[in-house]
Amino acid sequence: QSVLTQPPSVSGAPGQRVTISCTGSSSNIGAGYDVHWYQQLPGTAPKLLISGSTNRPSGVPDRFSGSKSGTSASLAITGLQAEDEADYHCQSFDSSLNYVFGTGTKVTVL
Amino acid sequence: QVLLQESGPGLVKPSETLSLTCTVSGGSVSSYYWTWIRQSPGKGLEYLGYMYYRGSANDNPSLKSRVTISVDTSKNQFSLKMSSVTAADTAVYYCASSRRGLFAGMDVWGQGTTVTVSS
């Protein structure tokens, strides 16, 4: 049902850098729509982590960064910390202005 | 600080209509875009629909017009109705808001409410 594809899981040791990809198509990300990223800690609601593909809302640590190119986007976490263990979801729009979500990625800190 | 709180029945019978309300505090429902999202157990997020208080609305075409979203400015609430529910509609339902416009991210979320569809 999800339109955007993410890896099911990524893992890294504390202090390492991990990246999560979000692959769409010419009818969503490739059409120029921004990508937003959400962090969902266990048992909680999602929280906006990156907006407008690259922007961090106030209060989000600068170890989180986003990028976008063509039909894909990426979220990078540098200096991975234990509290970063969570599910991460990307979101964009399609040409009918429906929200489209990614399949979700579980980040595990080893 | 804008806060959102979902409310509604936690159990709905198959074929009936699911009705949820999101109460807005610390802000006005006569602003922003208001969205409903759900998450089935162990699954990703699924978009249900959104509405702007002045009437523009959109709902997920995969739900085959089962979704209706409305805004009640007198109560500072917005609501979700989903008809003809089945077990596949069992999920945690979230309300959310995009305060910086439709194409900005959803920066305020409710805590979510669990809805189970079962007889």
mmCIF file of C-alpha atoms in Angstrom:
data_model
loop_
_atom_site.group_PDB
_atom_site.id
_atom_site.type_symbol
_atom_site.label_atom_id
_atom_site.label_comp_id
_atom_site.label_asym_id
_atom_site.label_seq_id
_atom_site.Cartn_x
_atom_site.Cartn_y
_atom_site.Cartn_z
ATOM 1 C CA GLN A 1 0.000 0.000 0.000
ATOM 2 C CA SER A 2 2.956 2.347 0.642
ATOM 3 C CA VAL A 3 4.072 4.234 -2.435
ATOM 4 C CA LEU A 4 7.584 5.142 -1.260
ATOM 5 C CA THR A 5 10.139 2.386 -0.639
ATOM 6 C CA GLN A 6 12.445 2.322 2.383
ATOM 7 C CA PRO A 7 14.765 -0.430 3.660
ATOM 8 C CA PRO A 8 13.028 -2.411 6.426
ATOM 9 C CA SER A 9 15.928 -1.948 8.813
ATOM 10 C CA VAL A 10 19.324 -0.350 9.253
ATOM 11 C CA SER A 11 21.719 -0.668 12.156
ATOM 12 C CA GLY A 12 24.912 0.864 13.432
ATOM 13 C CA ALA A 13 27.120 1.143 16.460
ATOM 14 C CA PRO A 14 27.011 4.228 18.663
ATOM 15 C CA GLY A 15 28.846 7.091 17.001
ATOM 16 C CA GLN A 16 28.514 5.678 13.503
ATOM 17 C CA ARG A 17 26.692 7.199 10.542
ATOM 18 C CA VAL A 18 23.645 5.516 9.036
ATOM 19 C CA THR A 19 21.507 6.507 6.079
ATOM 20 C CA ILE A 20 17.932 5.633 5.169
ATOM 21 C CA SER A 21 16.776 5.849 1.577
ATOM 22 C CA CYS A 22 13.288 6.727 0.385
ATOM 23 C CA THR A 23 12.639 5.830 -3.234
ATOM 24 C CA GLY A 24 9.653 7.160 -5.131
ATOM 25 C CA SER A 25 8.789 7.875 -8.747
ATOM 26 C CA SER A 26 8.170 10.639 -11.241
ATOM 27 C CA SER A 27 4.628 11.053 -9.912
ATOM 28 C CA ASN A 28 5.672 11.953 -6.374
ATOM 29 C CA ILE A 29 9.229 12.844 -5.303
ATOM 30 C CA GLY A 30 10.374 13.154 -8.901
ATOM 31 C CA ALA A 31 7.546 15.605 -9.623
ATOM 32 C CA GLY A 32 9.257 18.079 -7.316
ATOM 33 C CA TYR A 33 7.352 17.546 -4.095
ATOM 34 C CA ASP A 34 9.316 17.901 -0.879
ATOM 35 C CA VAL A 35 10.022 14.928 1.359
ATOM 36 C CA HIS A 36 9.427 14.999 5.087
ATOM 37 C CA TRP A 37 10.823 12.579 7.642
ATOM 38 C CA TYR A 38 9.229 11.450 10.885
ATOM 39 C CA GLN A 39 10.760 9.688 13.864
ATOM 40 C CA GLN A 40 8.528 7.310 15.793
ATOM 41 C CA LEU A 41 9.887 6.167 19.133
ATOM 42 C CA PRO A 42 8.417 2.894 20.465
ATOM 43 C CA GLY A 43 4.812 3.293 21.575
ATOM 44 C CA THR A 44 4.574 6.957 20.630
ATOM 45 C CA ALA A 45 3.178 9.112 17.846
ATOM 46 C CA PRO A 46 5.418 10.143 14.956
ATOM 47 C CA LYS A 47 7.363 13.381 15.314
ATOM 48 C CA LEU A 48 8.437 15.655 12.469
ATOM 49 C CA LEU A 49 12.203 15.286 12.094
ATOM 50 C CA ILE A 50 12.999 16.836 8.700
ATOM 51 C CA SER A 51 10.692 19.087 6.699
ATOM 52 C CA GLY A 52 11.035 20.385 3.174
ATOM 53 C CA SER A 53 13.557 17.644 2.393
ATOM 54 C CA THR A 54 16.438 19.324 4.241
ATOM 55 C CA ASN A 55 15.149 21.472 7.094
ATOM 56 C CA ARG A 56 15.325 20.588 10.768
ATOM 57 C CA PRO A 57 12.479 21.919 12.937
ATOM 58 C CA SER A 58 13.491 23.686 16.101
ATOM 59 C CA GLY A 59 14.805 21.257 18.696
ATOM 60 C CA VAL A 60 15.924 18.529 16.297
ATOM 61 C CA PRO A 61 19.629 17.740 16.788
ATOM 62 C CA ASP A 62 21.922 18.608 13.910
ATOM 63 C CA ARG A 63 23.106 15.006 13.671
ATOM 64 C CA PHE A 64 19.953 14.451 11.589
ATOM 65 C CA SER A 65 20.103 15.668 7.999
ATOM 66 C CA GLY A 66 18.057 15.179 4.864
ATOM 67 C CA SER A 67 18.697 15.323 1.156
ATOM 68 C CA LYS A 68 16.754 14.813 -2.039
ATOM 69 C CA SER A 69 17.757 14.040 -5.602
ATOM 70 C CA GLY A 70 15.603 13.017 -8.519
ATOM 71 C CA THR A 71 13.047 10.443 -7.426
ATOM 72 C CA SER A 72 14.708 9.661 -4.087
ATOM 73 C CA ALA A 73 15.517 11.188 -0.734
ATOM 74 C CA SER A 74 17.744 10.209 2.155
ATOM 75 C CA LEU A 75 17.925 10.707 5.879
ATOM 76 C CA ALA A 76 21.336 10.576 7.512
ATOM 77 C CA ILE A 77 22.062 10.166 11.198
ATOM 78 C CA THR A 78 25.631 10.973 12.166
ATOM 79 C CA GLY A 79 27.015 10.193 15.602
ATOM 80 C CA LEU A 80 24.318 7.566 16.196
ATOM 81 C CA GLN A 81 23.036 7.505 19.764
ATOM 82 C CA ALA A 82 21.016 4.953 21.730
ATOM 83 C CA GLU A 83 18.020 7.278 21.823
ATOM 84 C CA ASP A 84 17.899 7.291 18.016
ATOM 85 C CA GLU A 85 16.582 3.726 18.043
ATOM 86 C CA ALA A 86 13.163 4.178 16.467
ATOM 87 C CA ASP A 87 11.115 3.778 13.316
ATOM 88 C CA TYR A 88 11.613 6.395 10.604
ATOM 89 C CA HIS A 89 9.044 7.237 7.939
ATOM 90 C CA CYS A 90 9.350 9.388 4.835
ATOM 91 C CA GLN A 91 6.378 11.254 3.339
ATOM 92 C CA SER A 92 5.730 13.207 0.169
ATOM 93 C CA PHE A 93 2.825 13.981 -2.173
ATOM 94 C CA ASP A 94 1.520 12.594 -5.441
ATOM 95 C CA SER A 95 0.127 14.512 -8.382
ATOM 96 C CA SER A 96 -3.406 14.311 -6.939
ATOM 97 C CA LEU A 97 -2.120 15.968 -3.762
ATOM 98 C CA ASN A 98 -2.546 12.793 -1.731
ATOM 99 C CA TYR A 99 -0.019 12.253 1.014
ATOM 100 C CA VAL A 100 2.206 9.263 0.272
ATOM 101 C CA PHE A 101 4.233 7.499 2.935
ATOM 102 C CA GLY A 102 7.256 5.256 2.897
ATOM 103 C CA THR A 103 7.268 1.673 4.072
ATOM 104 C CA GLY A 104 9.130 2.648 7.255
ATOM 105 C CA THR A 105 12.622 1.783 8.515
ATOM 106 C CA LYS A 106 13.596 0.466 11.915
ATOM 107 C CA VAL A 107 16.913 1.819 13.154
ATOM 108 C CA THR A 108 18.749 -0.385 15.645
ATOM 109 C CA VAL A 109 21.695 0.842 17.679
ATOM 110 C CA LEU A 110 24.050 -2.058 18.222
ATOM 111 C CA GLN B 1 1.403 25.372 21.909
ATOM 112 C CA VAL B 2 -1.094 23.484 19.770
ATOM 113 C CA LEU B 3 -2.159 20.134 21.197
ATOM 114 C CA LEU B 4 -4.360 17.484 19.582
ATOM 115 C CA GLN B 5 -6.364 14.767 21.319
ATOM 116 C CA GLU B 6 -8.208 11.953 19.553
ATOM 117 C CA SER B 7 -11.360 10.465 21.052
ATOM 118 C CA GLY B 8 -13.943 7.903 20.057
ATOM 119 C CA PRO B 9 -15.024 4.274 20.507
ATOM 120 C CA GLY B 10 -12.224 1.767 20.839
ATOM 121 C CA LEU B 11 -14.368 -1.048 19.444
ATOM 122 C CA VAL B 12 -16.471 -0.947 16.284
ATOM 123 C CA LYS B 13 -18.473 -3.786 14.748
ATOM 124 C CA PRO B 14 -17.836 -4.910 11.163
ATOM 125 C CA SER B 15 -19.907 -3.076 8.525
ATOM 126 C CA GLU B 16 -20.562 -0.168 10.903
ATOM 127 C CA THR B 17 -19.193 3.382 10.718
ATOM 128 C CA LEU B 18 -16.089 4.376 12.674
ATOM 129 C CA SER B 19 -16.303 7.896 14.109
ATOM 130 C CA LEU B 20 -13.391 9.732 15.709
ATOM 131 C CA THR B 21 -12.929 13.304 16.880
ATOM 132 C CA CYS B 22 -9.766 15.334 17.275
ATOM 133 C CA THR B 23 -9.975 18.205 19.769
ATOM 134 C CA VAL B 24 -7.640 21.138 19.154
ATOM 135 C CA SER B 25 -6.286 23.118 22.098
ATOM 136 C CA GLY B 26 -3.874 26.037 22.124
ATOM 137 C CA GLY B 27 -4.906 26.994 18.603
ATOM 138 C CA SER B 28 -7.858 27.372 16.271
ATOM 139 C CA VAL B 29 -9.280 24.764 13.921
ATOM 140 C CA SER B 30 -10.023 27.710 11.626
ATOM 141 C CA SER B 31 -6.437 27.606 10.466
ATOM 142 C CA TYR B 32 -4.022 25.084 9.030
ATOM 143 C CA TYR B 33 -4.590 21.710 7.411
ATOM 144 C CA TRP B 34 -5.995 18.861 9.464
ATOM 145 C CA THR B 35 -5.117 15.280 8.607
ATOM 146 C CA TRP B 36 -5.999 11.740 9.687
ATOM 147 C CA ILE B 37 -3.429 8.933 9.477
ATOM 148 C CA ARG B 38 -3.550 5.380 10.738
ATOM 149 C CA GLN B 39 -1.085 2.620 11.519
ATOM 150 C CA SER B 40 -2.095 -1.024 11.478
ATOM 151 C CA PRO B 41 -0.306 -3.311 13.945
ATOM 152 C CA GLY B 42 3.322 -3.691 12.928
ATOM 153 C CA LYS B 43 2.821 -1.667 9.751
ATOM 154 C CA GLY B 44 3.739 1.697 8.341
ATOM 155 C CA LEU B 45 1.723 4.904 8.275
ATOM 156 C CA GLU B 46 -1.298 5.179 5.991
ATOM 157 C CA TYR B 47 -2.799 8.489 4.881
ATOM 158 C CA LEU B 48 -6.582 8.694 5.246
ATOM 159 C CA GLY B 49 -7.435 12.270 4.309
ATOM 160 C CA TYR B 50 -7.072 15.936 5.085
ATOM 161 C CA MET B 51 -9.204 19.035 5.221
ATOM 162 C CA TYR B 52 -8.689 22.761 5.313
ATOM 163 C CA TYR B 53 -11.332 24.564 7.355
ATOM 164 C CA ARG B 54 -12.465 26.592 4.358
ATOM 165 C CA GLY B 55 -13.602 23.419 2.669
ATOM 166 C CA SER B 56 -10.842 22.024 0.488
ATOM 167 C CA ALA B 57 -10.455 18.349 1.250
ATOM 168 C CA ASN B 58 -8.789 15.217 -0.029
ATOM 169 C CA ASP B 59 -9.048 11.565 0.888
ATOM 170 C CA ASN B 60 -7.044 8.471 0.011
ATOM 171 C CA PRO B 61 -8.514 7.011 -3.207
ATOM 172 C CA SER B 62 -7.587 3.489 -2.095
ATOM 173 C CA LEU B 63 -10.269 3.738 0.587
ATOM 174 C CA LYS B 64 -12.938 4.022 -2.101
ATOM 175 C CA SER B 65 -14.757 7.064 -0.698
ATOM 176 C CA ARG B 66 -15.368 5.442 2.707
ATOM 177 C CA VAL B 67 -13.727 8.409 4.457
ATOM 178 C CA THR B 68 -15.355 11.726 5.376
ATOM 179 C CA ILE B 69 -13.482 14.476 7.219
ATOM 180 C CA SER B 70 -15.213 17.510 8.664
ATOM 181 C CA VAL B 71 -14.364 20.538 10.760
ATOM 182 C CA ASP B 72 -16.511 21.944 13.580
ATOM 183 C CA THR B 73 -15.337 25.465 14.304
ATOM 184 C CA SER B 74 -17.831 25.912 17.170
ATOM 185 C CA LYS B 75 -16.215 23.045 19.088
ATOM 186 C CA ASN B 76 -12.682 23.566 17.761
ATOM 187 C CA GLN B 77 -12.650 19.960 16.564
ATOM 188 C CA PHE B 78 -12.262 17.982 13.382
ATOM 189 C CA SER B 79 -13.646 14.541 12.764
ATOM 190 C CA LEU B 80 -13.193 11.334 10.814
ATOM 191 C CA LYS B 81 -15.937 9.009 9.679
ATOM 192 C CA MET B 82 -15.110 5.742 7.923
ATOM 193 C CA SER B 83 -17.968 3.620 6.681
ATOM 194 C CA SER B 84 -18.328 -0.136 6.173
ATOM 195 C CA VAL B 85 -15.371 -1.051 8.352
ATOM 196 C CA THR B 86 -13.764 -4.489 8.363
ATOM 197 C CA ALA B 87 -11.077 -6.131 10.475
ATOM 198 C CA ALA B 88 -8.525 -4.595 8.100
ATOM 199 C CA ASP B 89 -9.430 -1.186 9.547
ATOM 200 C CA THR B 90 -8.123 -2.171 12.982
ATOM 201 C CA ALA B 91 -5.345 0.314 13.691
ATOM 202 C CA VAL B 92 -4.049 3.196 15.756
ATOM 203 C CA TYR B 93 -5.609 6.369 14.362
ATOM 204 C CA TYR B 94 -3.741 9.669 14.569
ATOM 205 C CA CYS B 95 -4.860 13.217 13.897
ATOM 206 C CA ALA B 96 -2.197 15.694 12.820
ATOM 207 C CA SER B 97 -1.769 19.249 11.607
ATOM 208 C CA SER B 98 0.408 21.050 9.082
ATOM 209 C CA ARG B 99 0.632 24.543 10.517
ATOM 210 C CA ARG B 100 2.904 25.887 7.783
ATOM 211 C CA GLY B 101 0.783 24.851 4.851
ATOM 212 C CA LEU B 102 -0.278 21.759 2.962
ATOM 213 C CA PHE B 103 3.180 21.000 1.577
ATOM 214 C CA ALA B 104 4.976 21.440 4.867
ATOM 215 C CA GLY B 105 5.377 18.510 7.194
ATOM 216 C CA MET B 106 2.842 17.554 9.830
ATOM 217 C CA ASP B 107 4.341 19.240 12.846
ATOM 218 C CA VAL B 108 1.694 18.515 15.466
ATOM 219 C CA TRP B 109 0.326 15.038 16.205
ATOM 220 C CA GLY B 110 -2.159 13.597 18.632
ATOM 221 C CA GLN B 111 -1.104 10.683 20.787
ATOM 222 C CA GLY B 112 -3.235 8.261 18.768
ATOM 223 C CA THR B 113 -6.252 6.156 19.610
ATOM 224 C CA THR B 114 -6.591 2.418 19.066
ATOM 225 C CA VAL B 115 -9.632 1.192 17.174
ATOM 226 C CA THR B 116 -10.458 -2.496 16.943
ATOM 227 C CA VAL B 117 -13.015 -3.780 14.455
ATOM 228 C CA SER B 118 -14.617 -6.924 15.811
ATOM 229 C CA SER B 119 -18.047 -8.377 16.453
#
